[in-house]
CSV table of C-alpha atoms in Angstrom, one decimal:
chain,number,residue,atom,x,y,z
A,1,UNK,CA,0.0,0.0,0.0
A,2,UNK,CA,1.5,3.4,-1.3
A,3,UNK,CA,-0.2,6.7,-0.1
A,4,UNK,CA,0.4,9.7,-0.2
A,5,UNK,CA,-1.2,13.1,0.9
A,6,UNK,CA,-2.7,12.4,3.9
A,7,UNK,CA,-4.1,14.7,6.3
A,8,UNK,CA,-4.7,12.6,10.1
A,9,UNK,CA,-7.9,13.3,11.3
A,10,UNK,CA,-10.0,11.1,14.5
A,11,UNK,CA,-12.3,9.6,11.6
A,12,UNK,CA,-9.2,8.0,10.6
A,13,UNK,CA,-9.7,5.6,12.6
A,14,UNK,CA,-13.2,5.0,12.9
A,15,UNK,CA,-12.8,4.2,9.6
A,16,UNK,CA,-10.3,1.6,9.3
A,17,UNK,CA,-11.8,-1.7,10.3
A,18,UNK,CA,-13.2,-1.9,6.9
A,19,UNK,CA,-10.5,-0.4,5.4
A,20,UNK,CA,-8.3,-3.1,6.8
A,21,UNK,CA,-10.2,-6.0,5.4
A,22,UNK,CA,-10.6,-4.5,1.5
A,23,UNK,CA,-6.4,-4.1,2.2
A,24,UNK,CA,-5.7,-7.6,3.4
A,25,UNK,CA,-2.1,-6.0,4.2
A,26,UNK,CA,0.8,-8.2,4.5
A,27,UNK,CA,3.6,-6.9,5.5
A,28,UNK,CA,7.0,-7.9,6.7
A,29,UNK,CA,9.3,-6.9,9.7
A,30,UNK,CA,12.2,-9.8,10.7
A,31,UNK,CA,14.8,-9.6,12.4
A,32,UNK,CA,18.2,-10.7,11.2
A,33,UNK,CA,19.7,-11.3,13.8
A,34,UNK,CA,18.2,-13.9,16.0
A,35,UNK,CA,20.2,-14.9,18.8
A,36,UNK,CA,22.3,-18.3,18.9
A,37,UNK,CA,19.6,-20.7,20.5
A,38,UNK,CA,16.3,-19.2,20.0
A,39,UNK,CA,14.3,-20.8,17.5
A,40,UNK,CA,10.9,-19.3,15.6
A,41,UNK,CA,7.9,-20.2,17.4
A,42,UNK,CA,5.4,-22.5,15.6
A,43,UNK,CA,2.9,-21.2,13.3
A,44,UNK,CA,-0.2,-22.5,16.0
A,45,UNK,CA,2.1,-20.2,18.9
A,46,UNK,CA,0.8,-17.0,20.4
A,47,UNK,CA,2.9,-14.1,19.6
A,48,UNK,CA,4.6,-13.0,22.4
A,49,UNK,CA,4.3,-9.8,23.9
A,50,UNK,CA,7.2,-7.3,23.6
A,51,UNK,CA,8.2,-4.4,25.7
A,52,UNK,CA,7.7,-1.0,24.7
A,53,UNK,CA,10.1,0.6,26.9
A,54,UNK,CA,14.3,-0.1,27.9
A,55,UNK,CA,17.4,1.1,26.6
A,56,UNK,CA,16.4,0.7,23.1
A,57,UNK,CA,13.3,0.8,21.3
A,58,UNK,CA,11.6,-1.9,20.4
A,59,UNK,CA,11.6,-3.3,16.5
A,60,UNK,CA,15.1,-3.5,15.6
A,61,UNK,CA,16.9,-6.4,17.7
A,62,UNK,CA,13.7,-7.4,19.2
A,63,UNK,CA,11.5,-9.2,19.2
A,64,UNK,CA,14.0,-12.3,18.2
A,65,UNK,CA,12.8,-14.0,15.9
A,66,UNK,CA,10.8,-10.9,14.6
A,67,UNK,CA,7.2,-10.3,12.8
A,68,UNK,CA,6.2,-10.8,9.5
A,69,UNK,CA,4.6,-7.7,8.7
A,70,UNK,CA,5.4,-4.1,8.4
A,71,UNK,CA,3.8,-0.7,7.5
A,72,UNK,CA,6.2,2.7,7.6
A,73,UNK,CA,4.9,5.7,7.7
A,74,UNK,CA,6.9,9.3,6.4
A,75,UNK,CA,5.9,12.2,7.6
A,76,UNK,CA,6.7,15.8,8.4
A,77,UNK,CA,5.9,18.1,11.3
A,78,UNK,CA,3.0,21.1,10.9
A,79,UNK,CA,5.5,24.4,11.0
A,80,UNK,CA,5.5,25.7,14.7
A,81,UNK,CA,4.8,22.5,16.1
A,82,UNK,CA,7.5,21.5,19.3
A,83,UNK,CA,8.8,18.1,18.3
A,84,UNK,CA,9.2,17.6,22.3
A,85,UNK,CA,5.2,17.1,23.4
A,86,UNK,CA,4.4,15.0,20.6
A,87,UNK,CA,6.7,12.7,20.5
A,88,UNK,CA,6.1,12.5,24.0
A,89,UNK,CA,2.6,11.7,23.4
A,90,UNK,CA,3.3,9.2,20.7
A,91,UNK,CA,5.6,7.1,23.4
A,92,UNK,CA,2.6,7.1,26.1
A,93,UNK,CA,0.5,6.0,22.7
A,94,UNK,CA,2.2,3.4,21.9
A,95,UNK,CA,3.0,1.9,25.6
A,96,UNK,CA,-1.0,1.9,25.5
A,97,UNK,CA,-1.0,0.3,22.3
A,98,UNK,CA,1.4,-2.6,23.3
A,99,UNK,CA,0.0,-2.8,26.6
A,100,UNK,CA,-3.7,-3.3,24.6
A,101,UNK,CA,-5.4,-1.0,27.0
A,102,UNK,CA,-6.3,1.9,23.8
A,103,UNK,CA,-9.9,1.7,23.1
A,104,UNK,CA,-8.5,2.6,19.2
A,105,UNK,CA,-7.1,-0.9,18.7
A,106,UNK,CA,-10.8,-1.8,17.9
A,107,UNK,CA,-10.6,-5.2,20.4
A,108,UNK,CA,-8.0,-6.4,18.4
A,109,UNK,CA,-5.1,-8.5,20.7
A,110,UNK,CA,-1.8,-6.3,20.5
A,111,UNK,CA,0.7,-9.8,20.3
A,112,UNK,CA,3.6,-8.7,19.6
A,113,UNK,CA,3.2,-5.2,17.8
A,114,UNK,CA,6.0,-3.1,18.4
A,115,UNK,CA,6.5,0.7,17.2
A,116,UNK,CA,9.8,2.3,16.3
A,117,UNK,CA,10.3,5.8,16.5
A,118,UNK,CA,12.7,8.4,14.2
A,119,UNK,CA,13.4,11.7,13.5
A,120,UNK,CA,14.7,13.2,10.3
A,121,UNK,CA,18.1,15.4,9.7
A,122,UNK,CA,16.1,18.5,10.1
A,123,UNK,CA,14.6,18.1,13.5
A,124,UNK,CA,18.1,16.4,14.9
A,125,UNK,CA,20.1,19.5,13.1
A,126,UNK,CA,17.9,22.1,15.5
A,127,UNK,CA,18.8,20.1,18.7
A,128,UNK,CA,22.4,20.0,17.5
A,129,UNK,CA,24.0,20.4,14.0
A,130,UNK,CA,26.8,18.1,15.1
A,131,UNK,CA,24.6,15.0,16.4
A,132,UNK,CA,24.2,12.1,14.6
A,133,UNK,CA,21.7,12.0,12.0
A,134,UNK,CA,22.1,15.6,11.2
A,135,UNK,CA,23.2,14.9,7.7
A,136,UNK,CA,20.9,14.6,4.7
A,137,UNK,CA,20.7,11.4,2.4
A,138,UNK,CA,22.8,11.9,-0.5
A,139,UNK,CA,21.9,11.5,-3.9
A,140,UNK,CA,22.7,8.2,-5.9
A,141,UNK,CA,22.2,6.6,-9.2
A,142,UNK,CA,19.0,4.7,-10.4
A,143,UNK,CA,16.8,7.2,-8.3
A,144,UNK,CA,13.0,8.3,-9.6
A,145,UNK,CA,12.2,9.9,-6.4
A,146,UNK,CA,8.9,12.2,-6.1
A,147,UNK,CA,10.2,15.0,-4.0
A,148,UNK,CA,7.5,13.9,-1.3
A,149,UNK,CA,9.2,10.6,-0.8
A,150,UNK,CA,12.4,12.3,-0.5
A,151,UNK,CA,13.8,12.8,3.1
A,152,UNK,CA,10.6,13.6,6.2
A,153,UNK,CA,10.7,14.6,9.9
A,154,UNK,CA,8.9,11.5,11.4
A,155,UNK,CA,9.3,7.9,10.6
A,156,UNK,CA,6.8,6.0,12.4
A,157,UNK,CA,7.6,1.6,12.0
A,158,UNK,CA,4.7,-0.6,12.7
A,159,UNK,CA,5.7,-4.2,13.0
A,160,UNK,CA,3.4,-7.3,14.1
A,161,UNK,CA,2.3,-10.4,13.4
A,162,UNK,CA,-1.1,-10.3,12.7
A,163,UNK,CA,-1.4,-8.0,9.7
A,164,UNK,CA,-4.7,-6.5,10.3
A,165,UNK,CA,-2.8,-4.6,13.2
A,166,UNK,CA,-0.8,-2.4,11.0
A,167,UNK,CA,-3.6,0.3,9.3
A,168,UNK,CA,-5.3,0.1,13.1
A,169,UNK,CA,-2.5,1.4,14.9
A,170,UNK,CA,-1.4,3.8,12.2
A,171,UNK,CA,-4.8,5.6,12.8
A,172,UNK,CA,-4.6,5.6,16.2
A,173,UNK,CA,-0.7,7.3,16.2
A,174,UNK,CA,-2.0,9.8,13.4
A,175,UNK,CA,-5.2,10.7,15.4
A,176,UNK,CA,-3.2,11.2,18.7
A,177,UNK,CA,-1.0,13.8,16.4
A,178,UNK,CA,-4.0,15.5,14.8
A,179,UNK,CA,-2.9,18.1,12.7
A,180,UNK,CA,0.4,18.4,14.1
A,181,UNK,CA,1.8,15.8,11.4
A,182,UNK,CA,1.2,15.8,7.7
A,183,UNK,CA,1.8,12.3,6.1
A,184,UNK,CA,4.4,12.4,3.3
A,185,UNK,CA,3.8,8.7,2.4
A,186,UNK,CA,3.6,4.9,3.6
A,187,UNK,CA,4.7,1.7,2.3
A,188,UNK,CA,3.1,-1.8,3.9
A,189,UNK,CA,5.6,-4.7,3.2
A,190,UNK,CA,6.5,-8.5,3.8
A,191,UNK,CA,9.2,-11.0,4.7
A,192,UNK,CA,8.9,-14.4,3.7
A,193,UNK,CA,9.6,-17.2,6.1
A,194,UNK,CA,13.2,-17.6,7.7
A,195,UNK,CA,15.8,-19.7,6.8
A,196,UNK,CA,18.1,-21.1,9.3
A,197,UNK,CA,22.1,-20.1,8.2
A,198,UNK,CA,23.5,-21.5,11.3
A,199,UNK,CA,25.1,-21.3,15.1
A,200,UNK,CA,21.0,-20.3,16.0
A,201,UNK,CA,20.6,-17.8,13.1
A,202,UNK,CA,17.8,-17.3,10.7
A,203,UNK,CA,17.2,-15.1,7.7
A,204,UNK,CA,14.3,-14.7,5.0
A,205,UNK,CA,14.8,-15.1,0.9
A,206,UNK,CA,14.6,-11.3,-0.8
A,207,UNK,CA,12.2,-11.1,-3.3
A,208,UNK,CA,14.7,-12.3,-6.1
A,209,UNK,CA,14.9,-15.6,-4.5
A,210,UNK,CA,18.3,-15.6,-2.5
A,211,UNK,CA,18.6,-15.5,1.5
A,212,UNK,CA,18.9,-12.0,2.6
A,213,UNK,CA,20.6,-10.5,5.8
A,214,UNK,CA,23.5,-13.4,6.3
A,215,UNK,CA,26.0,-10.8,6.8
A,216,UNK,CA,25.2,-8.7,9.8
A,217,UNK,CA,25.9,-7.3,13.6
A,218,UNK,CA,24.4,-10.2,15.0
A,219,UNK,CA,26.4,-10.9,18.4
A,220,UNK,CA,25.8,-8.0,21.2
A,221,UNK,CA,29.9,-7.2,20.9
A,222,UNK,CA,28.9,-6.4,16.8
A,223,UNK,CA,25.7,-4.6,17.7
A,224,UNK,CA,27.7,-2.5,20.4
A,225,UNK,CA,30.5,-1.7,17.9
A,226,UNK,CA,28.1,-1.5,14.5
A,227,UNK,CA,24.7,-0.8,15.4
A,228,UNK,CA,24.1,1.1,18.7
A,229,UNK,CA,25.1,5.1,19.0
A,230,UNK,CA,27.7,5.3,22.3
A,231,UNK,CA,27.3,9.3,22.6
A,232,UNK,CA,26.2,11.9,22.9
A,233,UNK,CA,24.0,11.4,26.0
A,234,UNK,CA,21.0,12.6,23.8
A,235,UNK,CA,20.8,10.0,21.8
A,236,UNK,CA,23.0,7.1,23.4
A,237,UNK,CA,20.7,3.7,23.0
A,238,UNK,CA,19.6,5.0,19.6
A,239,UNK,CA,20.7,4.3,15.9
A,240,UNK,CA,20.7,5.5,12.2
A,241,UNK,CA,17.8,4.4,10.2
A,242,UNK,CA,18.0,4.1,6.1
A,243,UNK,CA,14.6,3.2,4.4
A,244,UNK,CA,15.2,2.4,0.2
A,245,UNK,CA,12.1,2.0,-1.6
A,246,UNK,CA,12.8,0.2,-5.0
A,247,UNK,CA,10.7,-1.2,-8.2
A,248,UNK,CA,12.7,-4.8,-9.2
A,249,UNK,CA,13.2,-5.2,-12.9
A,250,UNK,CA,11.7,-9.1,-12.2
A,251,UNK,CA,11.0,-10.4,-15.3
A,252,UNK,CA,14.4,-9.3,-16.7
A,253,UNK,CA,16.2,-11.2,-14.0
A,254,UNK,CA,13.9,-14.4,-13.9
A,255,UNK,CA,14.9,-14.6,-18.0
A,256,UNK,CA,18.6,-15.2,-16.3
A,257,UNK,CA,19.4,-18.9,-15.7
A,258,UNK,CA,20.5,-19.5,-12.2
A,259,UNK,CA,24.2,-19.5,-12.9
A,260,UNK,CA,23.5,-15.6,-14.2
A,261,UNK,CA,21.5,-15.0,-11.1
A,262,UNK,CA,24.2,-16.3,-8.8
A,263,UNK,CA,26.9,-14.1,-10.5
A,264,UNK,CA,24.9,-11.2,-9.9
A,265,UNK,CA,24.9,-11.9,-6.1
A,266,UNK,CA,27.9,-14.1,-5.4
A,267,UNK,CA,26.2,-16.4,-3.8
A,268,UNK,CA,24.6,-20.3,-4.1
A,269,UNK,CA,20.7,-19.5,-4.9
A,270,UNK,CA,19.0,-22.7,-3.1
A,271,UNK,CA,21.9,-22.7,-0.4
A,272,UNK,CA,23.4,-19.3,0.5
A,273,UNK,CA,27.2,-20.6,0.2
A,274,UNK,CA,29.3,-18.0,-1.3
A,275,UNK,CA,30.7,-19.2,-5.1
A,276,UNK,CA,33.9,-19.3,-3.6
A,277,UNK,CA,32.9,-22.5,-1.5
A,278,UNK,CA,32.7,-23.1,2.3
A,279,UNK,CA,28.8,-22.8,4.2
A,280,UNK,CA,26.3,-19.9,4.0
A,281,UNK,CA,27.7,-18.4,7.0
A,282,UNK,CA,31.3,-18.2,5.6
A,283,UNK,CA,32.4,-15.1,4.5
A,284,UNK,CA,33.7,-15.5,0.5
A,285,UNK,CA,37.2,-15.4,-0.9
A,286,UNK,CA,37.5,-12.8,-2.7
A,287,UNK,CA,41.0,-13.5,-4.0
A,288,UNK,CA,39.9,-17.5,-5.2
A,289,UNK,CA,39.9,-17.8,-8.7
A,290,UNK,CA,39.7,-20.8,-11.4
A,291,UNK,CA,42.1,-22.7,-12.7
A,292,UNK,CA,42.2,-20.2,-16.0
A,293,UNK,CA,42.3,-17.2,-13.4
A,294,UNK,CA,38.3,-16.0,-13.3
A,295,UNK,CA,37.5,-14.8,-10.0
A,296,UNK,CA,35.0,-17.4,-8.2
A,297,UNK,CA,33.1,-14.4,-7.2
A,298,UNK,CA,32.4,-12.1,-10.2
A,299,UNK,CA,34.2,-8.4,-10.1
A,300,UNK,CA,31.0,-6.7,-10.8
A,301,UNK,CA,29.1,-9.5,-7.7
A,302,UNK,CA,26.6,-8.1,-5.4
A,303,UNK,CA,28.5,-9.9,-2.2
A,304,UNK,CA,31.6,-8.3,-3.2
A,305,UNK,CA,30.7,-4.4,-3.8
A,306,UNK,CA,28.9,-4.3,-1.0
A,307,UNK,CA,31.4,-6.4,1.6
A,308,UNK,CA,32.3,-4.8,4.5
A,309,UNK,CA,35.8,-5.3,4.2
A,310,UNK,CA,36.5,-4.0,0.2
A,311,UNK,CA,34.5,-1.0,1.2
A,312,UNK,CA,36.0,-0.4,4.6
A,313,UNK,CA,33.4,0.6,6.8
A,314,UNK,CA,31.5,-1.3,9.5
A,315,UNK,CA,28.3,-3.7,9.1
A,316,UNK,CA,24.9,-2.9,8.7
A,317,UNK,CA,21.5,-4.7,10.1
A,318,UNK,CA,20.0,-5.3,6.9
A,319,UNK,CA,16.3,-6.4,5.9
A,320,UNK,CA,14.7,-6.5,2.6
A,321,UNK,CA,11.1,-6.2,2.1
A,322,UNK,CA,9.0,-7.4,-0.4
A,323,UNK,CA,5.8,-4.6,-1.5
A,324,UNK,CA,3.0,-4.9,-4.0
A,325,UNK,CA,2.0,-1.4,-6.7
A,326,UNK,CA,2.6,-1.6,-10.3
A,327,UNK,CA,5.3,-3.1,-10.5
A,328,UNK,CA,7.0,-5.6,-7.8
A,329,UNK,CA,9.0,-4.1,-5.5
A,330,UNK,CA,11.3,-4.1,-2.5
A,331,UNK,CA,12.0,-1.8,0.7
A,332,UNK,CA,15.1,-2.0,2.1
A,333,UNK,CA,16.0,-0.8,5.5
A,334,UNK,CA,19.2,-0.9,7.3
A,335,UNK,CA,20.4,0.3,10.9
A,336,UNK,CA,24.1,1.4,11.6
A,337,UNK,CA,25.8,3.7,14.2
A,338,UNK,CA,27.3,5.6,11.4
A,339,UNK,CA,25.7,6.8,8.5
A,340,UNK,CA,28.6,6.8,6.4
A,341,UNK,CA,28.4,2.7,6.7
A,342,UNK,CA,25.6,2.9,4.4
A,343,UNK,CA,26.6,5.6,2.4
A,344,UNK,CA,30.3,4.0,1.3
A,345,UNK,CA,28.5,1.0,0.7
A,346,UNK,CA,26.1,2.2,-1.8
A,347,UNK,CA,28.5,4.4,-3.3
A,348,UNK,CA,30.9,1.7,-3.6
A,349,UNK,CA,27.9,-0.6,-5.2
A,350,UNK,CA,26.8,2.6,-7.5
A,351,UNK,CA,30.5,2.2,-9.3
A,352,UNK,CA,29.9,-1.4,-10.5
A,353,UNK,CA,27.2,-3.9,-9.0
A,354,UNK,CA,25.3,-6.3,-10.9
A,355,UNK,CA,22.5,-6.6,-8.5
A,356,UNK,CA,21.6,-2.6,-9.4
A,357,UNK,CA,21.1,-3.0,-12.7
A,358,UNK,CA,17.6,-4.8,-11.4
A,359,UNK,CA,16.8,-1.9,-9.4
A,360,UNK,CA,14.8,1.6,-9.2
A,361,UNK,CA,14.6,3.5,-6.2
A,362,UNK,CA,11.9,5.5,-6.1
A,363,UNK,CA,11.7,6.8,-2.2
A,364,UNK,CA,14.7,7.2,0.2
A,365,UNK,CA,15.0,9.0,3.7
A,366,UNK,CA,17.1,8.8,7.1
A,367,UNK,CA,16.3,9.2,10.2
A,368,UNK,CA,17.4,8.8,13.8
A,369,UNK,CA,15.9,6.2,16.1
A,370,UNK,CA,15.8,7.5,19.1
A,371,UNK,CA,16.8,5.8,22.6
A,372,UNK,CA,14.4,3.5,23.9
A,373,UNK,CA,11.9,5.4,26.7
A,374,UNK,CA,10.1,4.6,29.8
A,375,UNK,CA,7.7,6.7,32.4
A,376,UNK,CA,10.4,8.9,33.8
A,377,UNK,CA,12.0,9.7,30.6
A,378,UNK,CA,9.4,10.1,27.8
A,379,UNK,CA,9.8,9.3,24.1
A,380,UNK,CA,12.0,11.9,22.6
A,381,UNK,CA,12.9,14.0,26.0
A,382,UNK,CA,16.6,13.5,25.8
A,383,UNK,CA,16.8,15.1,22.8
A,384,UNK,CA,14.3,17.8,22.9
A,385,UNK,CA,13.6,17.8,26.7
């Protein structure tokens, strides 16, 4: 679902229990980095409930293993409006949400919805022009961006299990802001079912068919180093969010055979194993070559423009979406400490990967996730308290 234009009102949602069954939204938000000895909970298992306060916000590391389902919503703040309040009343929202207790969730069971919370370049640049997050998106190749689906002030991430949660609590977080928030535009997506890649990890297949999100800050000494901001105080506990939305060029990669597709990726389709050799979860050799002296991984291969190593910066939690429109289509989102991690990446991919060929990005923003919240220190406060 792609909308743009909206103005929040409190018919919103009054109106969206029929909405949500003429959308039939799947969506999908998992995690890539479930811990060594968890395992995903049977289809028949009740979701779990997950906190909506702590040190970080909930719906990037946890819950582990994660939802199926996502809906993001862009949006920008009315002019005059103090960022401070409302996202203070978006955190009490939301605990209310999660804790089932808001009359808006129309009876529907919370499970294990969790809301994440970020704010663009422009509101982090007036609470400090040196924070992280301050800095702008750059542009890059292959974009068809609407300037309304460039950049925003708010990003609001709705993850859950049950589907039919997603347009529910959206209404109920854009009533509570009124007309305090204009909506820039939304994007519902889904992950497919994970795959296990070893020592307790899962990840999902991408919508091209190969297992996304092998290489990642997955141990707490990765996430500490990679994912999590350290300082400033103000947003210590948060993290950098980069949300991609692309159209996929599918048929023209389907008419590949499978030894095309792998090249373009670097990596076994069915199995995940790098073309080098060795299991899914080893990282390739990017020196091995043939006999005749052809790289085993391709120069121009997906797994080796975008390796951490070649492009020297640090690793990125990344998840791939799949979305429905006009023409198939995938969001990507990725958290780092350091926006730079995402922007050498791409720009080291824009020189000469195969895998962009396929792709047209046609949104792209940033924004800061702010530090996880509790009762004594409201969503937001440490920044704009």
């Amino acid at each position: 679902m792609h909308r743009a234009d909206h103005r929040p009102s409190r018919r919103t949602f009054l109106d969206v229990s029929s909405a949500m069954v003429v959308a039939g939204l799947t969506a999908g938000c998992t995690s890539d980095s479930a811990r060594p000895g968890r395992h995903a909970p049977s289809a028949a298992a009740a979701p779990v409930p997950v906190p909506a306060t702590g040190r970080h916000q909930a719906g990037v590391t946890l819950p582990q293993p994660a939802q199926r389902n996502l809906l993001a919503v862009v949006a920008d703040l009315a002019a005059a409006t103090a960022p401070g309040p409302l996202l203070a009343e978006l955190g009490q929202t939301i605990r209310t949400l999660v804790a089932g207790t808001d009359p808006r969730l129309l009876g529907l069971p919370p499970g294990d919805l969790t809301v994440t919370v970020g704010v663009g370049p422009r509101l982090v640049r007036a609470a400090g022009a040196s924070l992280p997050g301050a800095t702008d998106l750059p542009r890059f190749s292959r974009e068809r961006i609407n300037p309304r689906e460039r950049g925003g002030d708010l990003l609001i991430q709705i993850c859950a299990g049950d589907a039919l949660l997603l347009p529910v609590v959206a209404a109920a977080l854009l009533d509570q802001a009124g007309d305090r928030i204009h909506e820039r535009w939304r994007q519902s997506a889904r992950r497919g079912t994970n795959v296990p890649i070893g020592n307790g990890l899962t990840a999902p297949r991408n919508p091209l068919g190969f297992i996304d999100g092998i290489v990642g800050p997955h141990t707490d000494a990765e996430q500490r180093r990679d994912l999590w901001l350290a300082g400033p105080a103000a947003v210590t506990g948060g993290t950098l969010a980069v949300l991609r939305r692309m159209e996929l060029d599918l048929p023209r990669f389907a008419a590949l055979s499978v030894a095309g597709q792998e090249a373009v990726f670097g990596r076994r389709r069915a199995s995940g194993v790098p073309l080098s050799g060795g299991t899914i979860s080893s990282g390739p050799e990017l020196g091995a070559k043939t006999p005749d002296g052809r790289y085993l991984v391709p120069a121009d291969a997906h797994v080796r423009r975008a390796n951490p190593t070649v492009v020297g910066a640090g690793l990125m939690l990344r998840r791939s979406y799949s979305t429905d429109g006009p023409a198939p289509g995938l969001l990507f989102i990725s958290f780092q400490n350091d926006l730079r991690t995402f922007t050498a990446t791409l720009t080291h991919m824009d020189a000469s990967d195969a895998l962009l060929r396929y792709t047209t990005t046609t949104a792209s923003a940033t924004f800061l996730i702010l530090p996880g919240f509790d009762r004594q220190h409201p969503l937001g406060s440490r920044l704009f308290g």
